[in-house]
Amino acid sequence: MPSAPRPPAASETGDPILLTPGPLTTSRSVKAAMLHDWGSRDDEFIRTNAAVLDRITALAGGVGTHLTVPVQGSGTFAVEAMLTTFVPRQGKVLILVNGAYGKRAAKICDYAGRAYALLETAEDTPPDSRRLAAMLEADPAITHVFAVYCETTSGILNPIAEIASVVERQGRRLLVDAMSAFGALPVDARELRFEALAASSNKCLEGVPGMGFVICDKAALAAAKGNATTLSLDLHDQWAAMERTKQWRFTPPIHVIVALHRAIEEHAAEGGVAGRGARYAANCRILLDGMRALGFQSLLPDRLQAPIIVTFHMPRDPRFAFEVFYDKLRQRGYVIYPGKLTVADSFRIGCIGRLGAEHMQGAVAAVREVIAEMGVSECGARHAA
Ligand SMILES: *Cc1c(COP(=O)(O)O)cnc(C)c1O
């Protein structure tokens, strides 16, 4: 006899639970912070804007040495702004690629006419520091190295501290895409030598989407005048105008900034990076243990798994169809994410956003029900793992 249908799982505002890499489930209070209109010259908004930027710099351990320059748009806008503001037109960037976001950096350089070289590894393999050192030694034209902290394509944690020390020893400059790491994994500019580091409002800070930002070494930013190849993504110009006028050059994403201010307060109340990182790590543990108990296999060994998003192999059972699995989970209130790996057929389940143990346990329970309903019993990898 079928059991009585339960209402689907829901967030504080009655929405499905987003187990995705962003946009994410946010708190009701973060969304509620947006229920006003402000003019861009409003004093209260100008103070809030300055506070948000200062607090981001402080979160990165950059007070006194670094400053944060915001840019309208999604995270990619910030990455593009970072690459094209800091890599001079005659510069060359070595891009470490083990997923879609590394490849996107290369595409940005293609558009912008910046020379680059690639150090590419498989999506389940971090870059090798000896190869990195050797490539830098062999090519003195390389001015910058671009690395992704957590490559969200697979969820792999790249060895960012090790990469930074090789880059520093070789006298080059490091640009970091920390989009899915910032706010949950440690970033301390006093230890991690970076010229610039990009992230956005809507990932581990748990704000709403619409704003990227780049934490910039002050001296390097001052020296970057004239590098940019687009007006709207010129971080030097954005910073210089903001210094003069306290305002954004073009329409600011005001609601996003006010929501981010609230989100950063909630981040601090949770214990900052350590507190947020611990909650995500606990979410990730529940997910991995629960899915493995059902027979699913994760792509990455635990030592390479960042507590952000987990890639699972597609089950080998012929009765498993991803679209059906996705829809049935969605009906139960959980939204998962397709894979975009080249190495294996996969899907992803995120651990970030305003989610706790009860959501992760609920998601695993929903997966158990759904595979039973589909008659799927063999959840091991379709391809040899
Ligand atoms: C989310 C993300 C980005 C930016 O993606 P947008 O869709 O432009 O917000 C860039 N790099 C990484 C590693 C990401 O996870």
Short mmCIF file of C-alpha atoms and ligand atoms in Angstrom, two decimals:
data_model
loop_
_atom_site.label_atom_id
_atom_site.label_comp_id
_atom_site.label_asym_id
_atom_site.label_seq_id
_atom_site.Cartn_x
_atom_site.Cartn_y
_atom_site.Cartn_z
CA MET A 1 0.00 0.00 0.00
CA PRO A 2 1.49 3.38 -0.88
CA SER A 3 2.31 5.50 2.16
CA ALA A 4 0.38 8.75 2.64
CA PRO A 5 2.10 11.53 0.67
CA ARG A 6 4.17 13.88 2.81
CA PRO A 7 4.35 17.57 1.94
CA PRO A 8 7.56 18.32 0.04
CA ALA A 9 10.55 19.65 1.95
CA ALA A 10 10.72 23.45 1.88
CA SER A 11 12.89 26.37 2.91
CA GLU A 12 11.80 29.03 5.43
CA THR A 13 9.94 30.75 2.63
CA GLY A 14 8.28 27.59 1.32
CA ASP A 15 10.60 27.13 -1.64
CA PRO A 16 12.30 23.92 -2.74
CA ILE A 17 15.67 23.18 -1.11
CA LEU A 18 18.43 24.07 -3.55
CA LEU A 19 21.20 21.46 -3.43
CA THR A 20 22.98 23.29 -6.22
CA PRO A 21 26.19 25.31 -6.60
CA GLY A 22 24.38 28.66 -6.62
CA PRO A 23 22.06 30.46 -6.54
CA LEU A 24 21.42 28.85 -3.17
CA THR A 25 18.78 28.63 -0.50
CA THR A 26 19.11 31.85 1.52
CA SER A 27 17.62 32.82 4.87
CA ARG A 28 14.30 34.59 5.11
CA SER A 29 16.04 37.52 6.80
CA VAL A 30 18.49 37.95 3.90
CA LYS A 31 15.58 38.10 1.46
CA ALA A 32 13.60 40.38 3.78
CA ALA A 33 16.49 42.88 3.87
CA MET A 34 15.61 43.73 0.25
CA LEU A 35 12.07 44.98 0.94
CA HIS A 36 12.92 48.65 0.44
CA ASP A 37 13.99 51.04 -2.26
CA TRP A 38 17.11 53.13 -1.96
CA GLY A 39 18.58 55.73 -4.24
CA SER A 40 22.21 55.17 -5.11
CA ARG A 41 23.12 58.45 -3.37
CA ASP A 42 21.25 57.52 -0.21
CA ASP A 43 23.56 57.94 2.81
CA GLU A 44 22.42 54.74 4.41
CA PHE A 45 23.15 52.79 1.24
CA ILE A 46 26.57 54.41 0.87
CA ARG A 47 27.47 53.37 4.42
CA THR A 48 26.17 49.85 3.86
CA ASN A 49 28.16 49.55 0.64
CA ALA A 50 31.39 50.64 2.33
CA ALA A 51 30.75 48.27 5.25
CA VAL A 52 30.21 45.31 2.92
CA LEU A 53 33.47 45.94 1.07
CA ASP A 54 35.45 46.47 4.29
CA ARG A 55 34.07 43.34 5.85
CA ILE A 56 34.95 41.25 2.81
CA THR A 57 38.52 42.57 2.93
CA ALA A 58 38.67 41.71 6.65
CA LEU A 59 37.31 38.19 5.99
CA ALA A 60 40.26 37.69 3.65
CA GLY A 61 42.82 38.90 6.21
CA GLY A 62 43.59 41.83 3.93
CA VAL A 63 43.09 44.86 6.19
CA GLY A 64 45.78 47.44 5.35
CA THR A 65 47.21 45.52 2.39
CA HIS A 66 44.19 44.74 0.24
CA LEU A 67 40.88 46.24 -0.72
CA THR A 68 37.72 44.90 -2.26
CA VAL A 69 36.40 46.17 -5.57
CA PRO A 70 32.86 45.10 -6.52
CA VAL A 71 31.45 44.54 -9.96
CA GLN A 72 27.85 44.14 -11.12
CA GLY A 73 26.89 40.72 -12.45
CA SER A 74 27.52 37.06 -11.73
CA GLY A 75 30.78 35.54 -10.57
CA THR A 76 32.15 35.24 -14.09
CA PHE A 77 32.03 39.04 -14.41
CA ALA A 78 34.37 39.27 -11.42
CA VAL A 79 36.74 36.64 -12.85
CA GLU A 80 36.79 38.44 -16.19
CA ALA A 81 37.36 41.79 -14.45
CA MET A 82 40.22 40.28 -12.42
CA LEU A 83 41.98 38.71 -15.41
CA THR A 84 41.66 41.73 -17.66
CA THR A 85 42.52 44.30 -14.99
CA PHE A 86 45.56 42.53 -13.57
CA VAL A 87 47.09 40.75 -16.55
CA PRO A 88 48.64 43.51 -18.67
CA ARG A 89 48.02 43.46 -22.40
CA GLN A 90 51.58 42.20 -22.91
CA GLY A 91 51.34 39.79 -19.96
CA LYS A 92 50.86 36.05 -20.06
CA VAL A 93 48.90 33.86 -17.70
CA LEU A 94 49.40 30.21 -16.86
CA ILE A 95 45.93 28.78 -16.23
CA LEU A 96 45.57 25.69 -14.06
CA VAL A 97 42.66 23.72 -15.49
CA ASN A 98 40.82 20.76 -13.97
CA GLY A 99 37.26 21.71 -14.77
CA ALA A 100 34.90 24.11 -16.50
CA TYR A 101 35.90 27.21 -14.55
CA GLY A 102 39.57 26.90 -15.48
CA LYS A 103 38.49 26.47 -19.10
CA ARG A 104 36.29 29.55 -18.79
CA ALA A 105 39.32 31.59 -17.71
CA ALA A 106 41.07 30.53 -20.91
CA LYS A 107 38.02 31.60 -22.93
CA ILE A 108 38.07 34.99 -21.21
CA CYS A 109 41.72 35.37 -22.23
CA ASP A 110 40.83 34.42 -25.81
CA TYR A 111 38.23 37.20 -25.95
CA ALA A 112 40.49 39.72 -24.25
CA GLY A 113 43.56 38.91 -26.31
CA ARG A 114 45.68 37.90 -23.32
CA ALA A 115 48.37 35.30 -23.97
CA TYR A 116 48.10 32.16 -21.87
CA ALA A 117 49.42 28.66 -21.34
CA LEU A 118 47.52 25.76 -19.80
CA LEU A 119 48.45 23.23 -17.19
CA GLU A 120 45.57 20.82 -17.52
CA THR A 121 44.82 17.76 -15.41
CA ALA A 122 41.78 15.47 -15.30
CA GLU A 123 38.75 16.66 -13.35
CA ASP A 124 39.58 14.36 -10.44
CA THR A 125 43.25 15.34 -10.33
CA PRO A 126 44.77 18.44 -8.71
CA PRO A 127 47.62 20.22 -10.50
CA ASP A 128 51.09 18.99 -9.71
CA SER A 129 53.32 21.64 -8.11
CA ARG A 130 56.50 20.29 -9.67
CA ARG A 131 54.98 20.61 -13.13
CA LEU A 132 53.82 24.09 -12.23
CA ALA A 133 57.31 25.09 -11.08
CA ALA A 134 58.86 23.56 -14.20
CA MET A 135 56.48 25.42 -16.52
CA LEU A 136 57.20 28.71 -14.79
CA GLU A 137 60.94 28.12 -14.95
CA ALA A 138 60.74 27.26 -18.64
CA ASP A 139 58.71 30.32 -19.63
CA PRO A 140 59.85 33.68 -18.25
CA ALA A 141 57.11 35.43 -20.27
CA ILE A 142 54.51 34.14 -17.80
CA THR A 143 53.59 37.00 -15.47
CA HIS A 144 50.57 35.46 -13.71
CA VAL A 145 49.13 32.13 -12.61
CA PHE A 146 45.37 31.60 -12.43
CA ALA A 147 44.02 28.91 -10.10
CA VAL A 148 40.56 27.79 -9.00
CA TYR A 149 40.35 27.10 -5.25
CA CYS A 150 37.39 24.72 -5.27
CA GLU A 151 36.65 23.62 -8.85
CA THR A 152 32.88 23.39 -8.62
CA THR A 153 32.69 21.24 -11.76
CA SER A 154 33.68 18.22 -9.65
CA GLY A 155 33.88 19.69 -6.13
CA ILE A 156 37.64 19.12 -5.97
CA LEU A 157 39.72 21.07 -3.48
CA ASN A 158 42.80 22.34 -5.27
CA PRO A 159 45.97 22.80 -3.17
CA ILE A 160 45.82 26.58 -3.22
CA ALA A 161 48.45 27.19 -0.49
CA GLU A 162 50.96 24.96 -2.25
CA ILE A 163 50.22 26.64 -5.60
CA ALA A 164 50.66 30.07 -4.00
CA SER A 165 54.04 29.21 -2.56
CA VAL A 166 55.34 27.89 -5.89
CA VAL A 167 54.11 31.03 -7.65
CA GLU A 168 55.74 33.26 -5.03
CA ARG A 169 59.04 31.38 -5.16
CA GLN A 170 59.06 31.79 -8.94
CA GLY A 171 58.42 35.51 -8.59
CA ARG A 172 55.05 35.48 -10.42
CA ARG A 173 51.64 36.74 -9.37
CA LEU A 174 48.65 34.66 -8.39
CA LEU A 175 45.02 35.24 -9.38
CA VAL A 176 42.49 33.05 -7.59
CA ASP A 177 38.94 32.09 -8.51
CA ALA A 178 37.65 31.42 -4.98
CA MET A 179 34.00 31.69 -6.01
CA SER A 180 32.70 28.54 -4.34
CA ALA A 181 35.20 28.62 -1.45
CA PHE A 182 35.20 32.16 -0.08
CA GLY A 183 33.35 32.38 3.21
CA ALA A 184 33.60 28.65 3.98
CA LEU A 185 37.23 27.72 3.33
CA PRO A 186 40.15 29.70 4.73
CA VAL A 187 41.56 32.65 2.79
CA ASP A 188 44.17 34.69 4.64
CA ALA A 189 46.08 37.22 2.57
CA ARG A 190 48.82 37.30 5.24
CA GLU A 191 49.64 33.69 4.44
CA LEU A 192 48.28 33.08 0.97
CA ARG A 193 50.14 35.42 -1.39
CA PHE A 194 47.68 36.48 -4.06
CA GLU A 195 47.51 39.56 -6.22
CA ALA A 196 43.75 39.25 -6.56
CA LEU A 197 41.01 36.84 -5.54
CA ALA A 198 37.49 36.77 -6.98
CA ALA A 199 34.23 35.61 -5.41
CA SER A 200 30.55 36.51 -5.47
CA SER A 201 27.55 37.39 -3.33
CA ASN A 202 25.59 34.20 -3.79
CA LYS A 203 27.76 31.27 -2.83
CA CYS A 204 29.22 30.56 0.62
CA LEU A 205 28.35 34.04 1.89
CA GLU A 206 24.71 33.07 1.29
CA GLY A 207 23.60 36.34 -0.27
CA VAL A 208 21.50 36.68 -3.40
CA PRO A 209 23.02 36.66 -6.90
CA GLY A 210 24.00 39.81 -8.78
CA MET A 211 27.37 40.99 -7.56
CA GLY A 212 30.93 39.78 -7.85
CA PHE A 213 33.93 41.20 -6.06
CA VAL A 214 37.69 41.05 -6.30
CA ILE A 215 39.94 41.33 -3.27
CA CYS A 216 42.96 43.17 -4.64
CA ASP A 217 46.48 43.81 -3.45
CA LYS A 218 46.51 47.61 -3.11
CA ALA A 219 49.83 48.24 -4.82
CA ALA A 220 49.00 45.91 -7.69
CA LEU A 221 45.61 47.58 -8.18
CA ALA A 222 47.22 51.03 -8.24
CA ALA A 223 49.67 49.74 -10.87
CA ALA A 224 46.90 48.22 -13.01
CA LYS A 225 45.71 51.49 -14.51
CA GLY A 226 45.23 51.19 -18.24
CA ASN A 227 45.37 47.39 -18.39
CA ALA A 228 41.65 46.80 -18.76
CA THR A 229 40.16 46.08 -22.17
CA THR A 230 36.57 46.78 -21.19
CA LEU A 231 35.13 49.82 -19.47
CA SER A 232 32.51 48.10 -17.34
CA LEU A 233 34.94 45.52 -15.98
CA ASP A 234 37.82 47.90 -15.28
CA LEU A 235 38.47 47.35 -11.58
CA HIS A 236 41.00 50.17 -11.41
CA ASP A 237 38.46 52.63 -12.74
CA GLN A 238 35.69 51.26 -10.49
CA TRP A 239 37.98 51.64 -7.48
CA ALA A 240 39.25 55.10 -8.41
CA ALA A 241 35.68 56.37 -8.89
CA MET A 242 34.55 54.82 -5.64
CA GLU A 243 37.45 56.44 -3.78
CA ARG A 244 36.45 59.82 -5.15
CA THR A 245 32.67 59.61 -4.92
CA LYS A 246 31.89 56.63 -2.59
CA GLN A 247 29.60 55.50 -5.39
CA TRP A 248 29.57 52.83 -8.04
CA ARG A 249 30.26 54.11 -11.52
CA PHE A 250 27.06 52.62 -12.96
CA THR A 251 23.73 51.52 -11.41
CA PRO A 252 24.63 49.52 -8.30
CA PRO A 253 22.82 46.24 -7.56
CA ILE A 254 21.48 47.91 -4.42
CA HIS A 255 19.22 45.15 -3.19
CA VAL A 256 21.96 42.59 -3.65
CA ILE A 257 24.39 44.71 -1.62
CA VAL A 258 21.92 45.30 1.20
CA ALA A 259 21.10 41.57 1.29
CA LEU A 260 24.82 40.77 1.29
CA HIS A 261 25.31 43.08 4.25
CA ARG A 262 22.70 41.13 6.16
CA ALA A 263 24.20 37.82 4.97
CA ILE A 264 27.65 38.84 6.23
CA GLU A 265 26.17 39.62 9.65
CA GLU A 266 24.63 36.16 9.72
CA HIS A 267 27.97 34.70 8.62
CA ALA A 268 29.69 36.43 11.56
CA ALA A 269 26.97 35.23 13.95
CA GLU A 270 27.62 31.69 12.81
CA GLY A 271 31.30 32.00 13.72
CA GLY A 272 32.67 33.37 10.46
CA VAL A 273 34.58 31.17 8.05
CA ALA A 274 35.25 28.50 10.70
CA GLY A 275 31.59 28.25 11.70
CA ARG A 276 30.26 28.24 8.17
CA GLY A 277 32.93 25.80 7.02
CA ALA A 278 32.08 23.43 9.89
CA ARG A 279 28.37 23.42 9.02
CA TYR A 280 29.11 22.69 5.37
CA ALA A 281 31.59 19.95 6.33
CA ALA A 282 28.91 18.33 8.51
CA ASN A 283 26.41 18.62 5.63
CA CYS A 284 28.91 17.01 3.29
CA ARG A 285 29.61 14.16 5.72
CA ILE A 286 25.90 13.33 6.09
CA LEU A 287 25.48 13.38 2.33
CA LEU A 288 28.52 11.19 1.58
CA ASP A 289 27.78 8.65 4.32
CA GLY A 290 24.10 8.48 3.41
CA MET A 291 24.62 8.14 -0.33
CA ARG A 292 27.40 5.56 0.10
CA ALA A 293 25.15 3.53 2.38
CA LEU A 294 22.70 3.40 -0.55
CA GLY A 295 25.50 2.17 -2.80
CA PHE A 296 26.32 5.41 -4.67
CA GLN A 297 29.97 6.19 -5.42
CA SER A 298 31.45 9.65 -5.23
CA LEU A 299 33.92 10.75 -7.89
CA LEU A 300 36.56 12.01 -5.48
CA PRO A 301 38.37 10.39 -2.59
CA ASP A 302 37.60 12.19 0.69
CA ARG A 303 41.03 13.85 0.82
CA LEU A 304 40.26 15.77 -2.41
CA GLN A 305 36.61 16.49 -1.62
CA ALA A 306 35.81 20.12 -0.73
CA PRO A 307 32.74 20.44 1.54
CA ILE A 308 30.89 22.41 -1.15
CA ILE A 309 29.39 20.07 -3.71
CA VAL A 310 29.72 16.32 -4.25
CA THR A 311 29.85 14.57 -7.62
CA PHE A 312 28.32 11.09 -7.73
CA HIS A 313 28.75 8.57 -10.51
CA MET A 314 25.58 7.74 -12.42
CA PRO A 315 24.37 4.34 -11.15
CA ARG A 316 24.96 1.38 -13.44
CA ASP A 317 21.43 0.01 -12.91
CA PRO A 318 19.64 0.19 -16.30
CA ARG A 319 16.45 1.29 -14.51
CA PHE A 320 18.16 4.51 -13.41
CA ALA A 321 17.20 7.50 -15.59
CA PHE A 322 18.55 10.84 -14.41
CA GLU A 323 15.54 12.89 -15.58
CA VAL A 324 13.13 10.69 -13.64
CA PHE A 325 15.40 10.75 -10.57
CA TYR A 326 15.68 14.55 -10.80
CA ASP A 327 11.92 15.08 -11.20
CA LYS A 328 10.99 12.75 -8.34
CA LEU A 329 13.47 14.49 -6.02
CA ARG A 330 12.12 17.84 -7.14
CA GLN A 331 8.58 16.70 -6.28
CA ARG A 332 9.89 15.93 -2.78
CA GLY A 333 11.31 19.46 -2.52
CA TYR A 334 15.00 18.82 -3.34
CA VAL A 335 16.67 20.32 -6.39
CA ILE A 336 19.91 18.62 -7.43
CA TYR A 337 22.27 19.44 -10.28
CA PRO A 338 23.37 17.57 -13.39
CA GLY A 339 27.05 16.76 -13.81
CA LYS A 340 29.24 18.42 -16.38
CA LEU A 341 32.24 16.15 -16.25
CA THR A 342 34.06 14.79 -19.23
CA VAL A 343 35.63 11.89 -17.27
CA ALA A 344 32.38 10.21 -16.16
CA ASP A 345 28.58 10.31 -16.31
CA SER A 346 27.60 12.00 -13.09
CA PHE A 347 25.28 14.22 -11.09
CA ARG A 348 26.00 16.64 -8.27
CA ILE A 349 24.49 17.42 -4.89
CA GLY A 350 25.50 20.62 -3.11
CA CYS A 351 26.10 21.12 0.63
CA ILE A 352 26.03 24.93 0.72
CA GLY A 353 23.37 27.54 1.41
CA ARG A 354 21.07 27.94 4.41
CA LEU A 355 20.93 24.18 4.96
CA GLY A 356 21.64 21.99 7.93
CA ALA A 357 21.70 18.36 9.00
CA GLU A 358 17.93 17.97 8.72
CA HIS A 359 17.97 19.02 5.06
CA MET A 360 20.82 16.69 4.17
CA GLN A 361 19.22 13.78 6.03
CA GLY A 362 15.94 14.62 4.31
CA ALA A 363 17.65 14.64 0.92
CA VAL A 364 19.24 11.24 1.50
CA ALA A 365 15.89 9.84 2.68
CA ALA A 366 14.26 11.24 -0.46
CA VAL A 367 16.94 9.59 -2.64
CA ARG A 368 16.27 6.28 -0.88
CA GLU A 369 12.53 6.55 -1.58
CA VAL A 370 13.03 7.60 -5.18
CA ILE A 371 15.40 4.80 -6.13
CA ALA A 372 13.05 2.29 -4.48
CA GLU A 373 10.18 3.71 -6.50
CA MET A 374 12.26 3.47 -9.68
CA GLY A 375 13.21 -0.12 -8.88
CA VAL A 376 16.90 0.80 -8.89
CA SER A 377 19.04 -1.47 -6.78
CA GLU A 378 22.53 -1.18 -8.29
CA CYS A 379 23.75 2.33 -7.43
CA GLY A 380 27.44 1.64 -8.05
CA ALA A 381 29.22 3.52 -10.84
CA ARG A 382 28.18 2.92 -14.42
CA HIS A 383 31.85 3.28 -15.36
CA ALA A 384 34.58 1.57 -13.40
CA ALA A 385 35.57 4.05 -10.66
C1 LIG B 1 29.98 29.74 -9.59
C2 LIG B 1 31.39 29.81 -10.01
C3 LIG B 1 31.85 30.83 -10.89
C4 LIG B 1 30.96 31.90 -11.45
O1 LIG B 1 29.84 31.44 -12.04
P1 LIG B 1 28.64 32.44 -12.39
O2 LIG B 1 27.64 31.51 -12.96
O3 LIG B 1 29.15 33.43 -13.34
O4 LIG B 1 28.21 33.07 -11.10
C5 LIG B 1 33.19 30.86 -11.19
N1 LIG B 1 34.05 29.97 -10.68
C6 LIG B 1 33.66 28.99 -9.84
C7 LIG B 1 34.68 28.06 -9.30
C8 LIG B 1 32.32 28.89 -9.48
O5 LIG B 1 31.92 27.92 -8.64
#
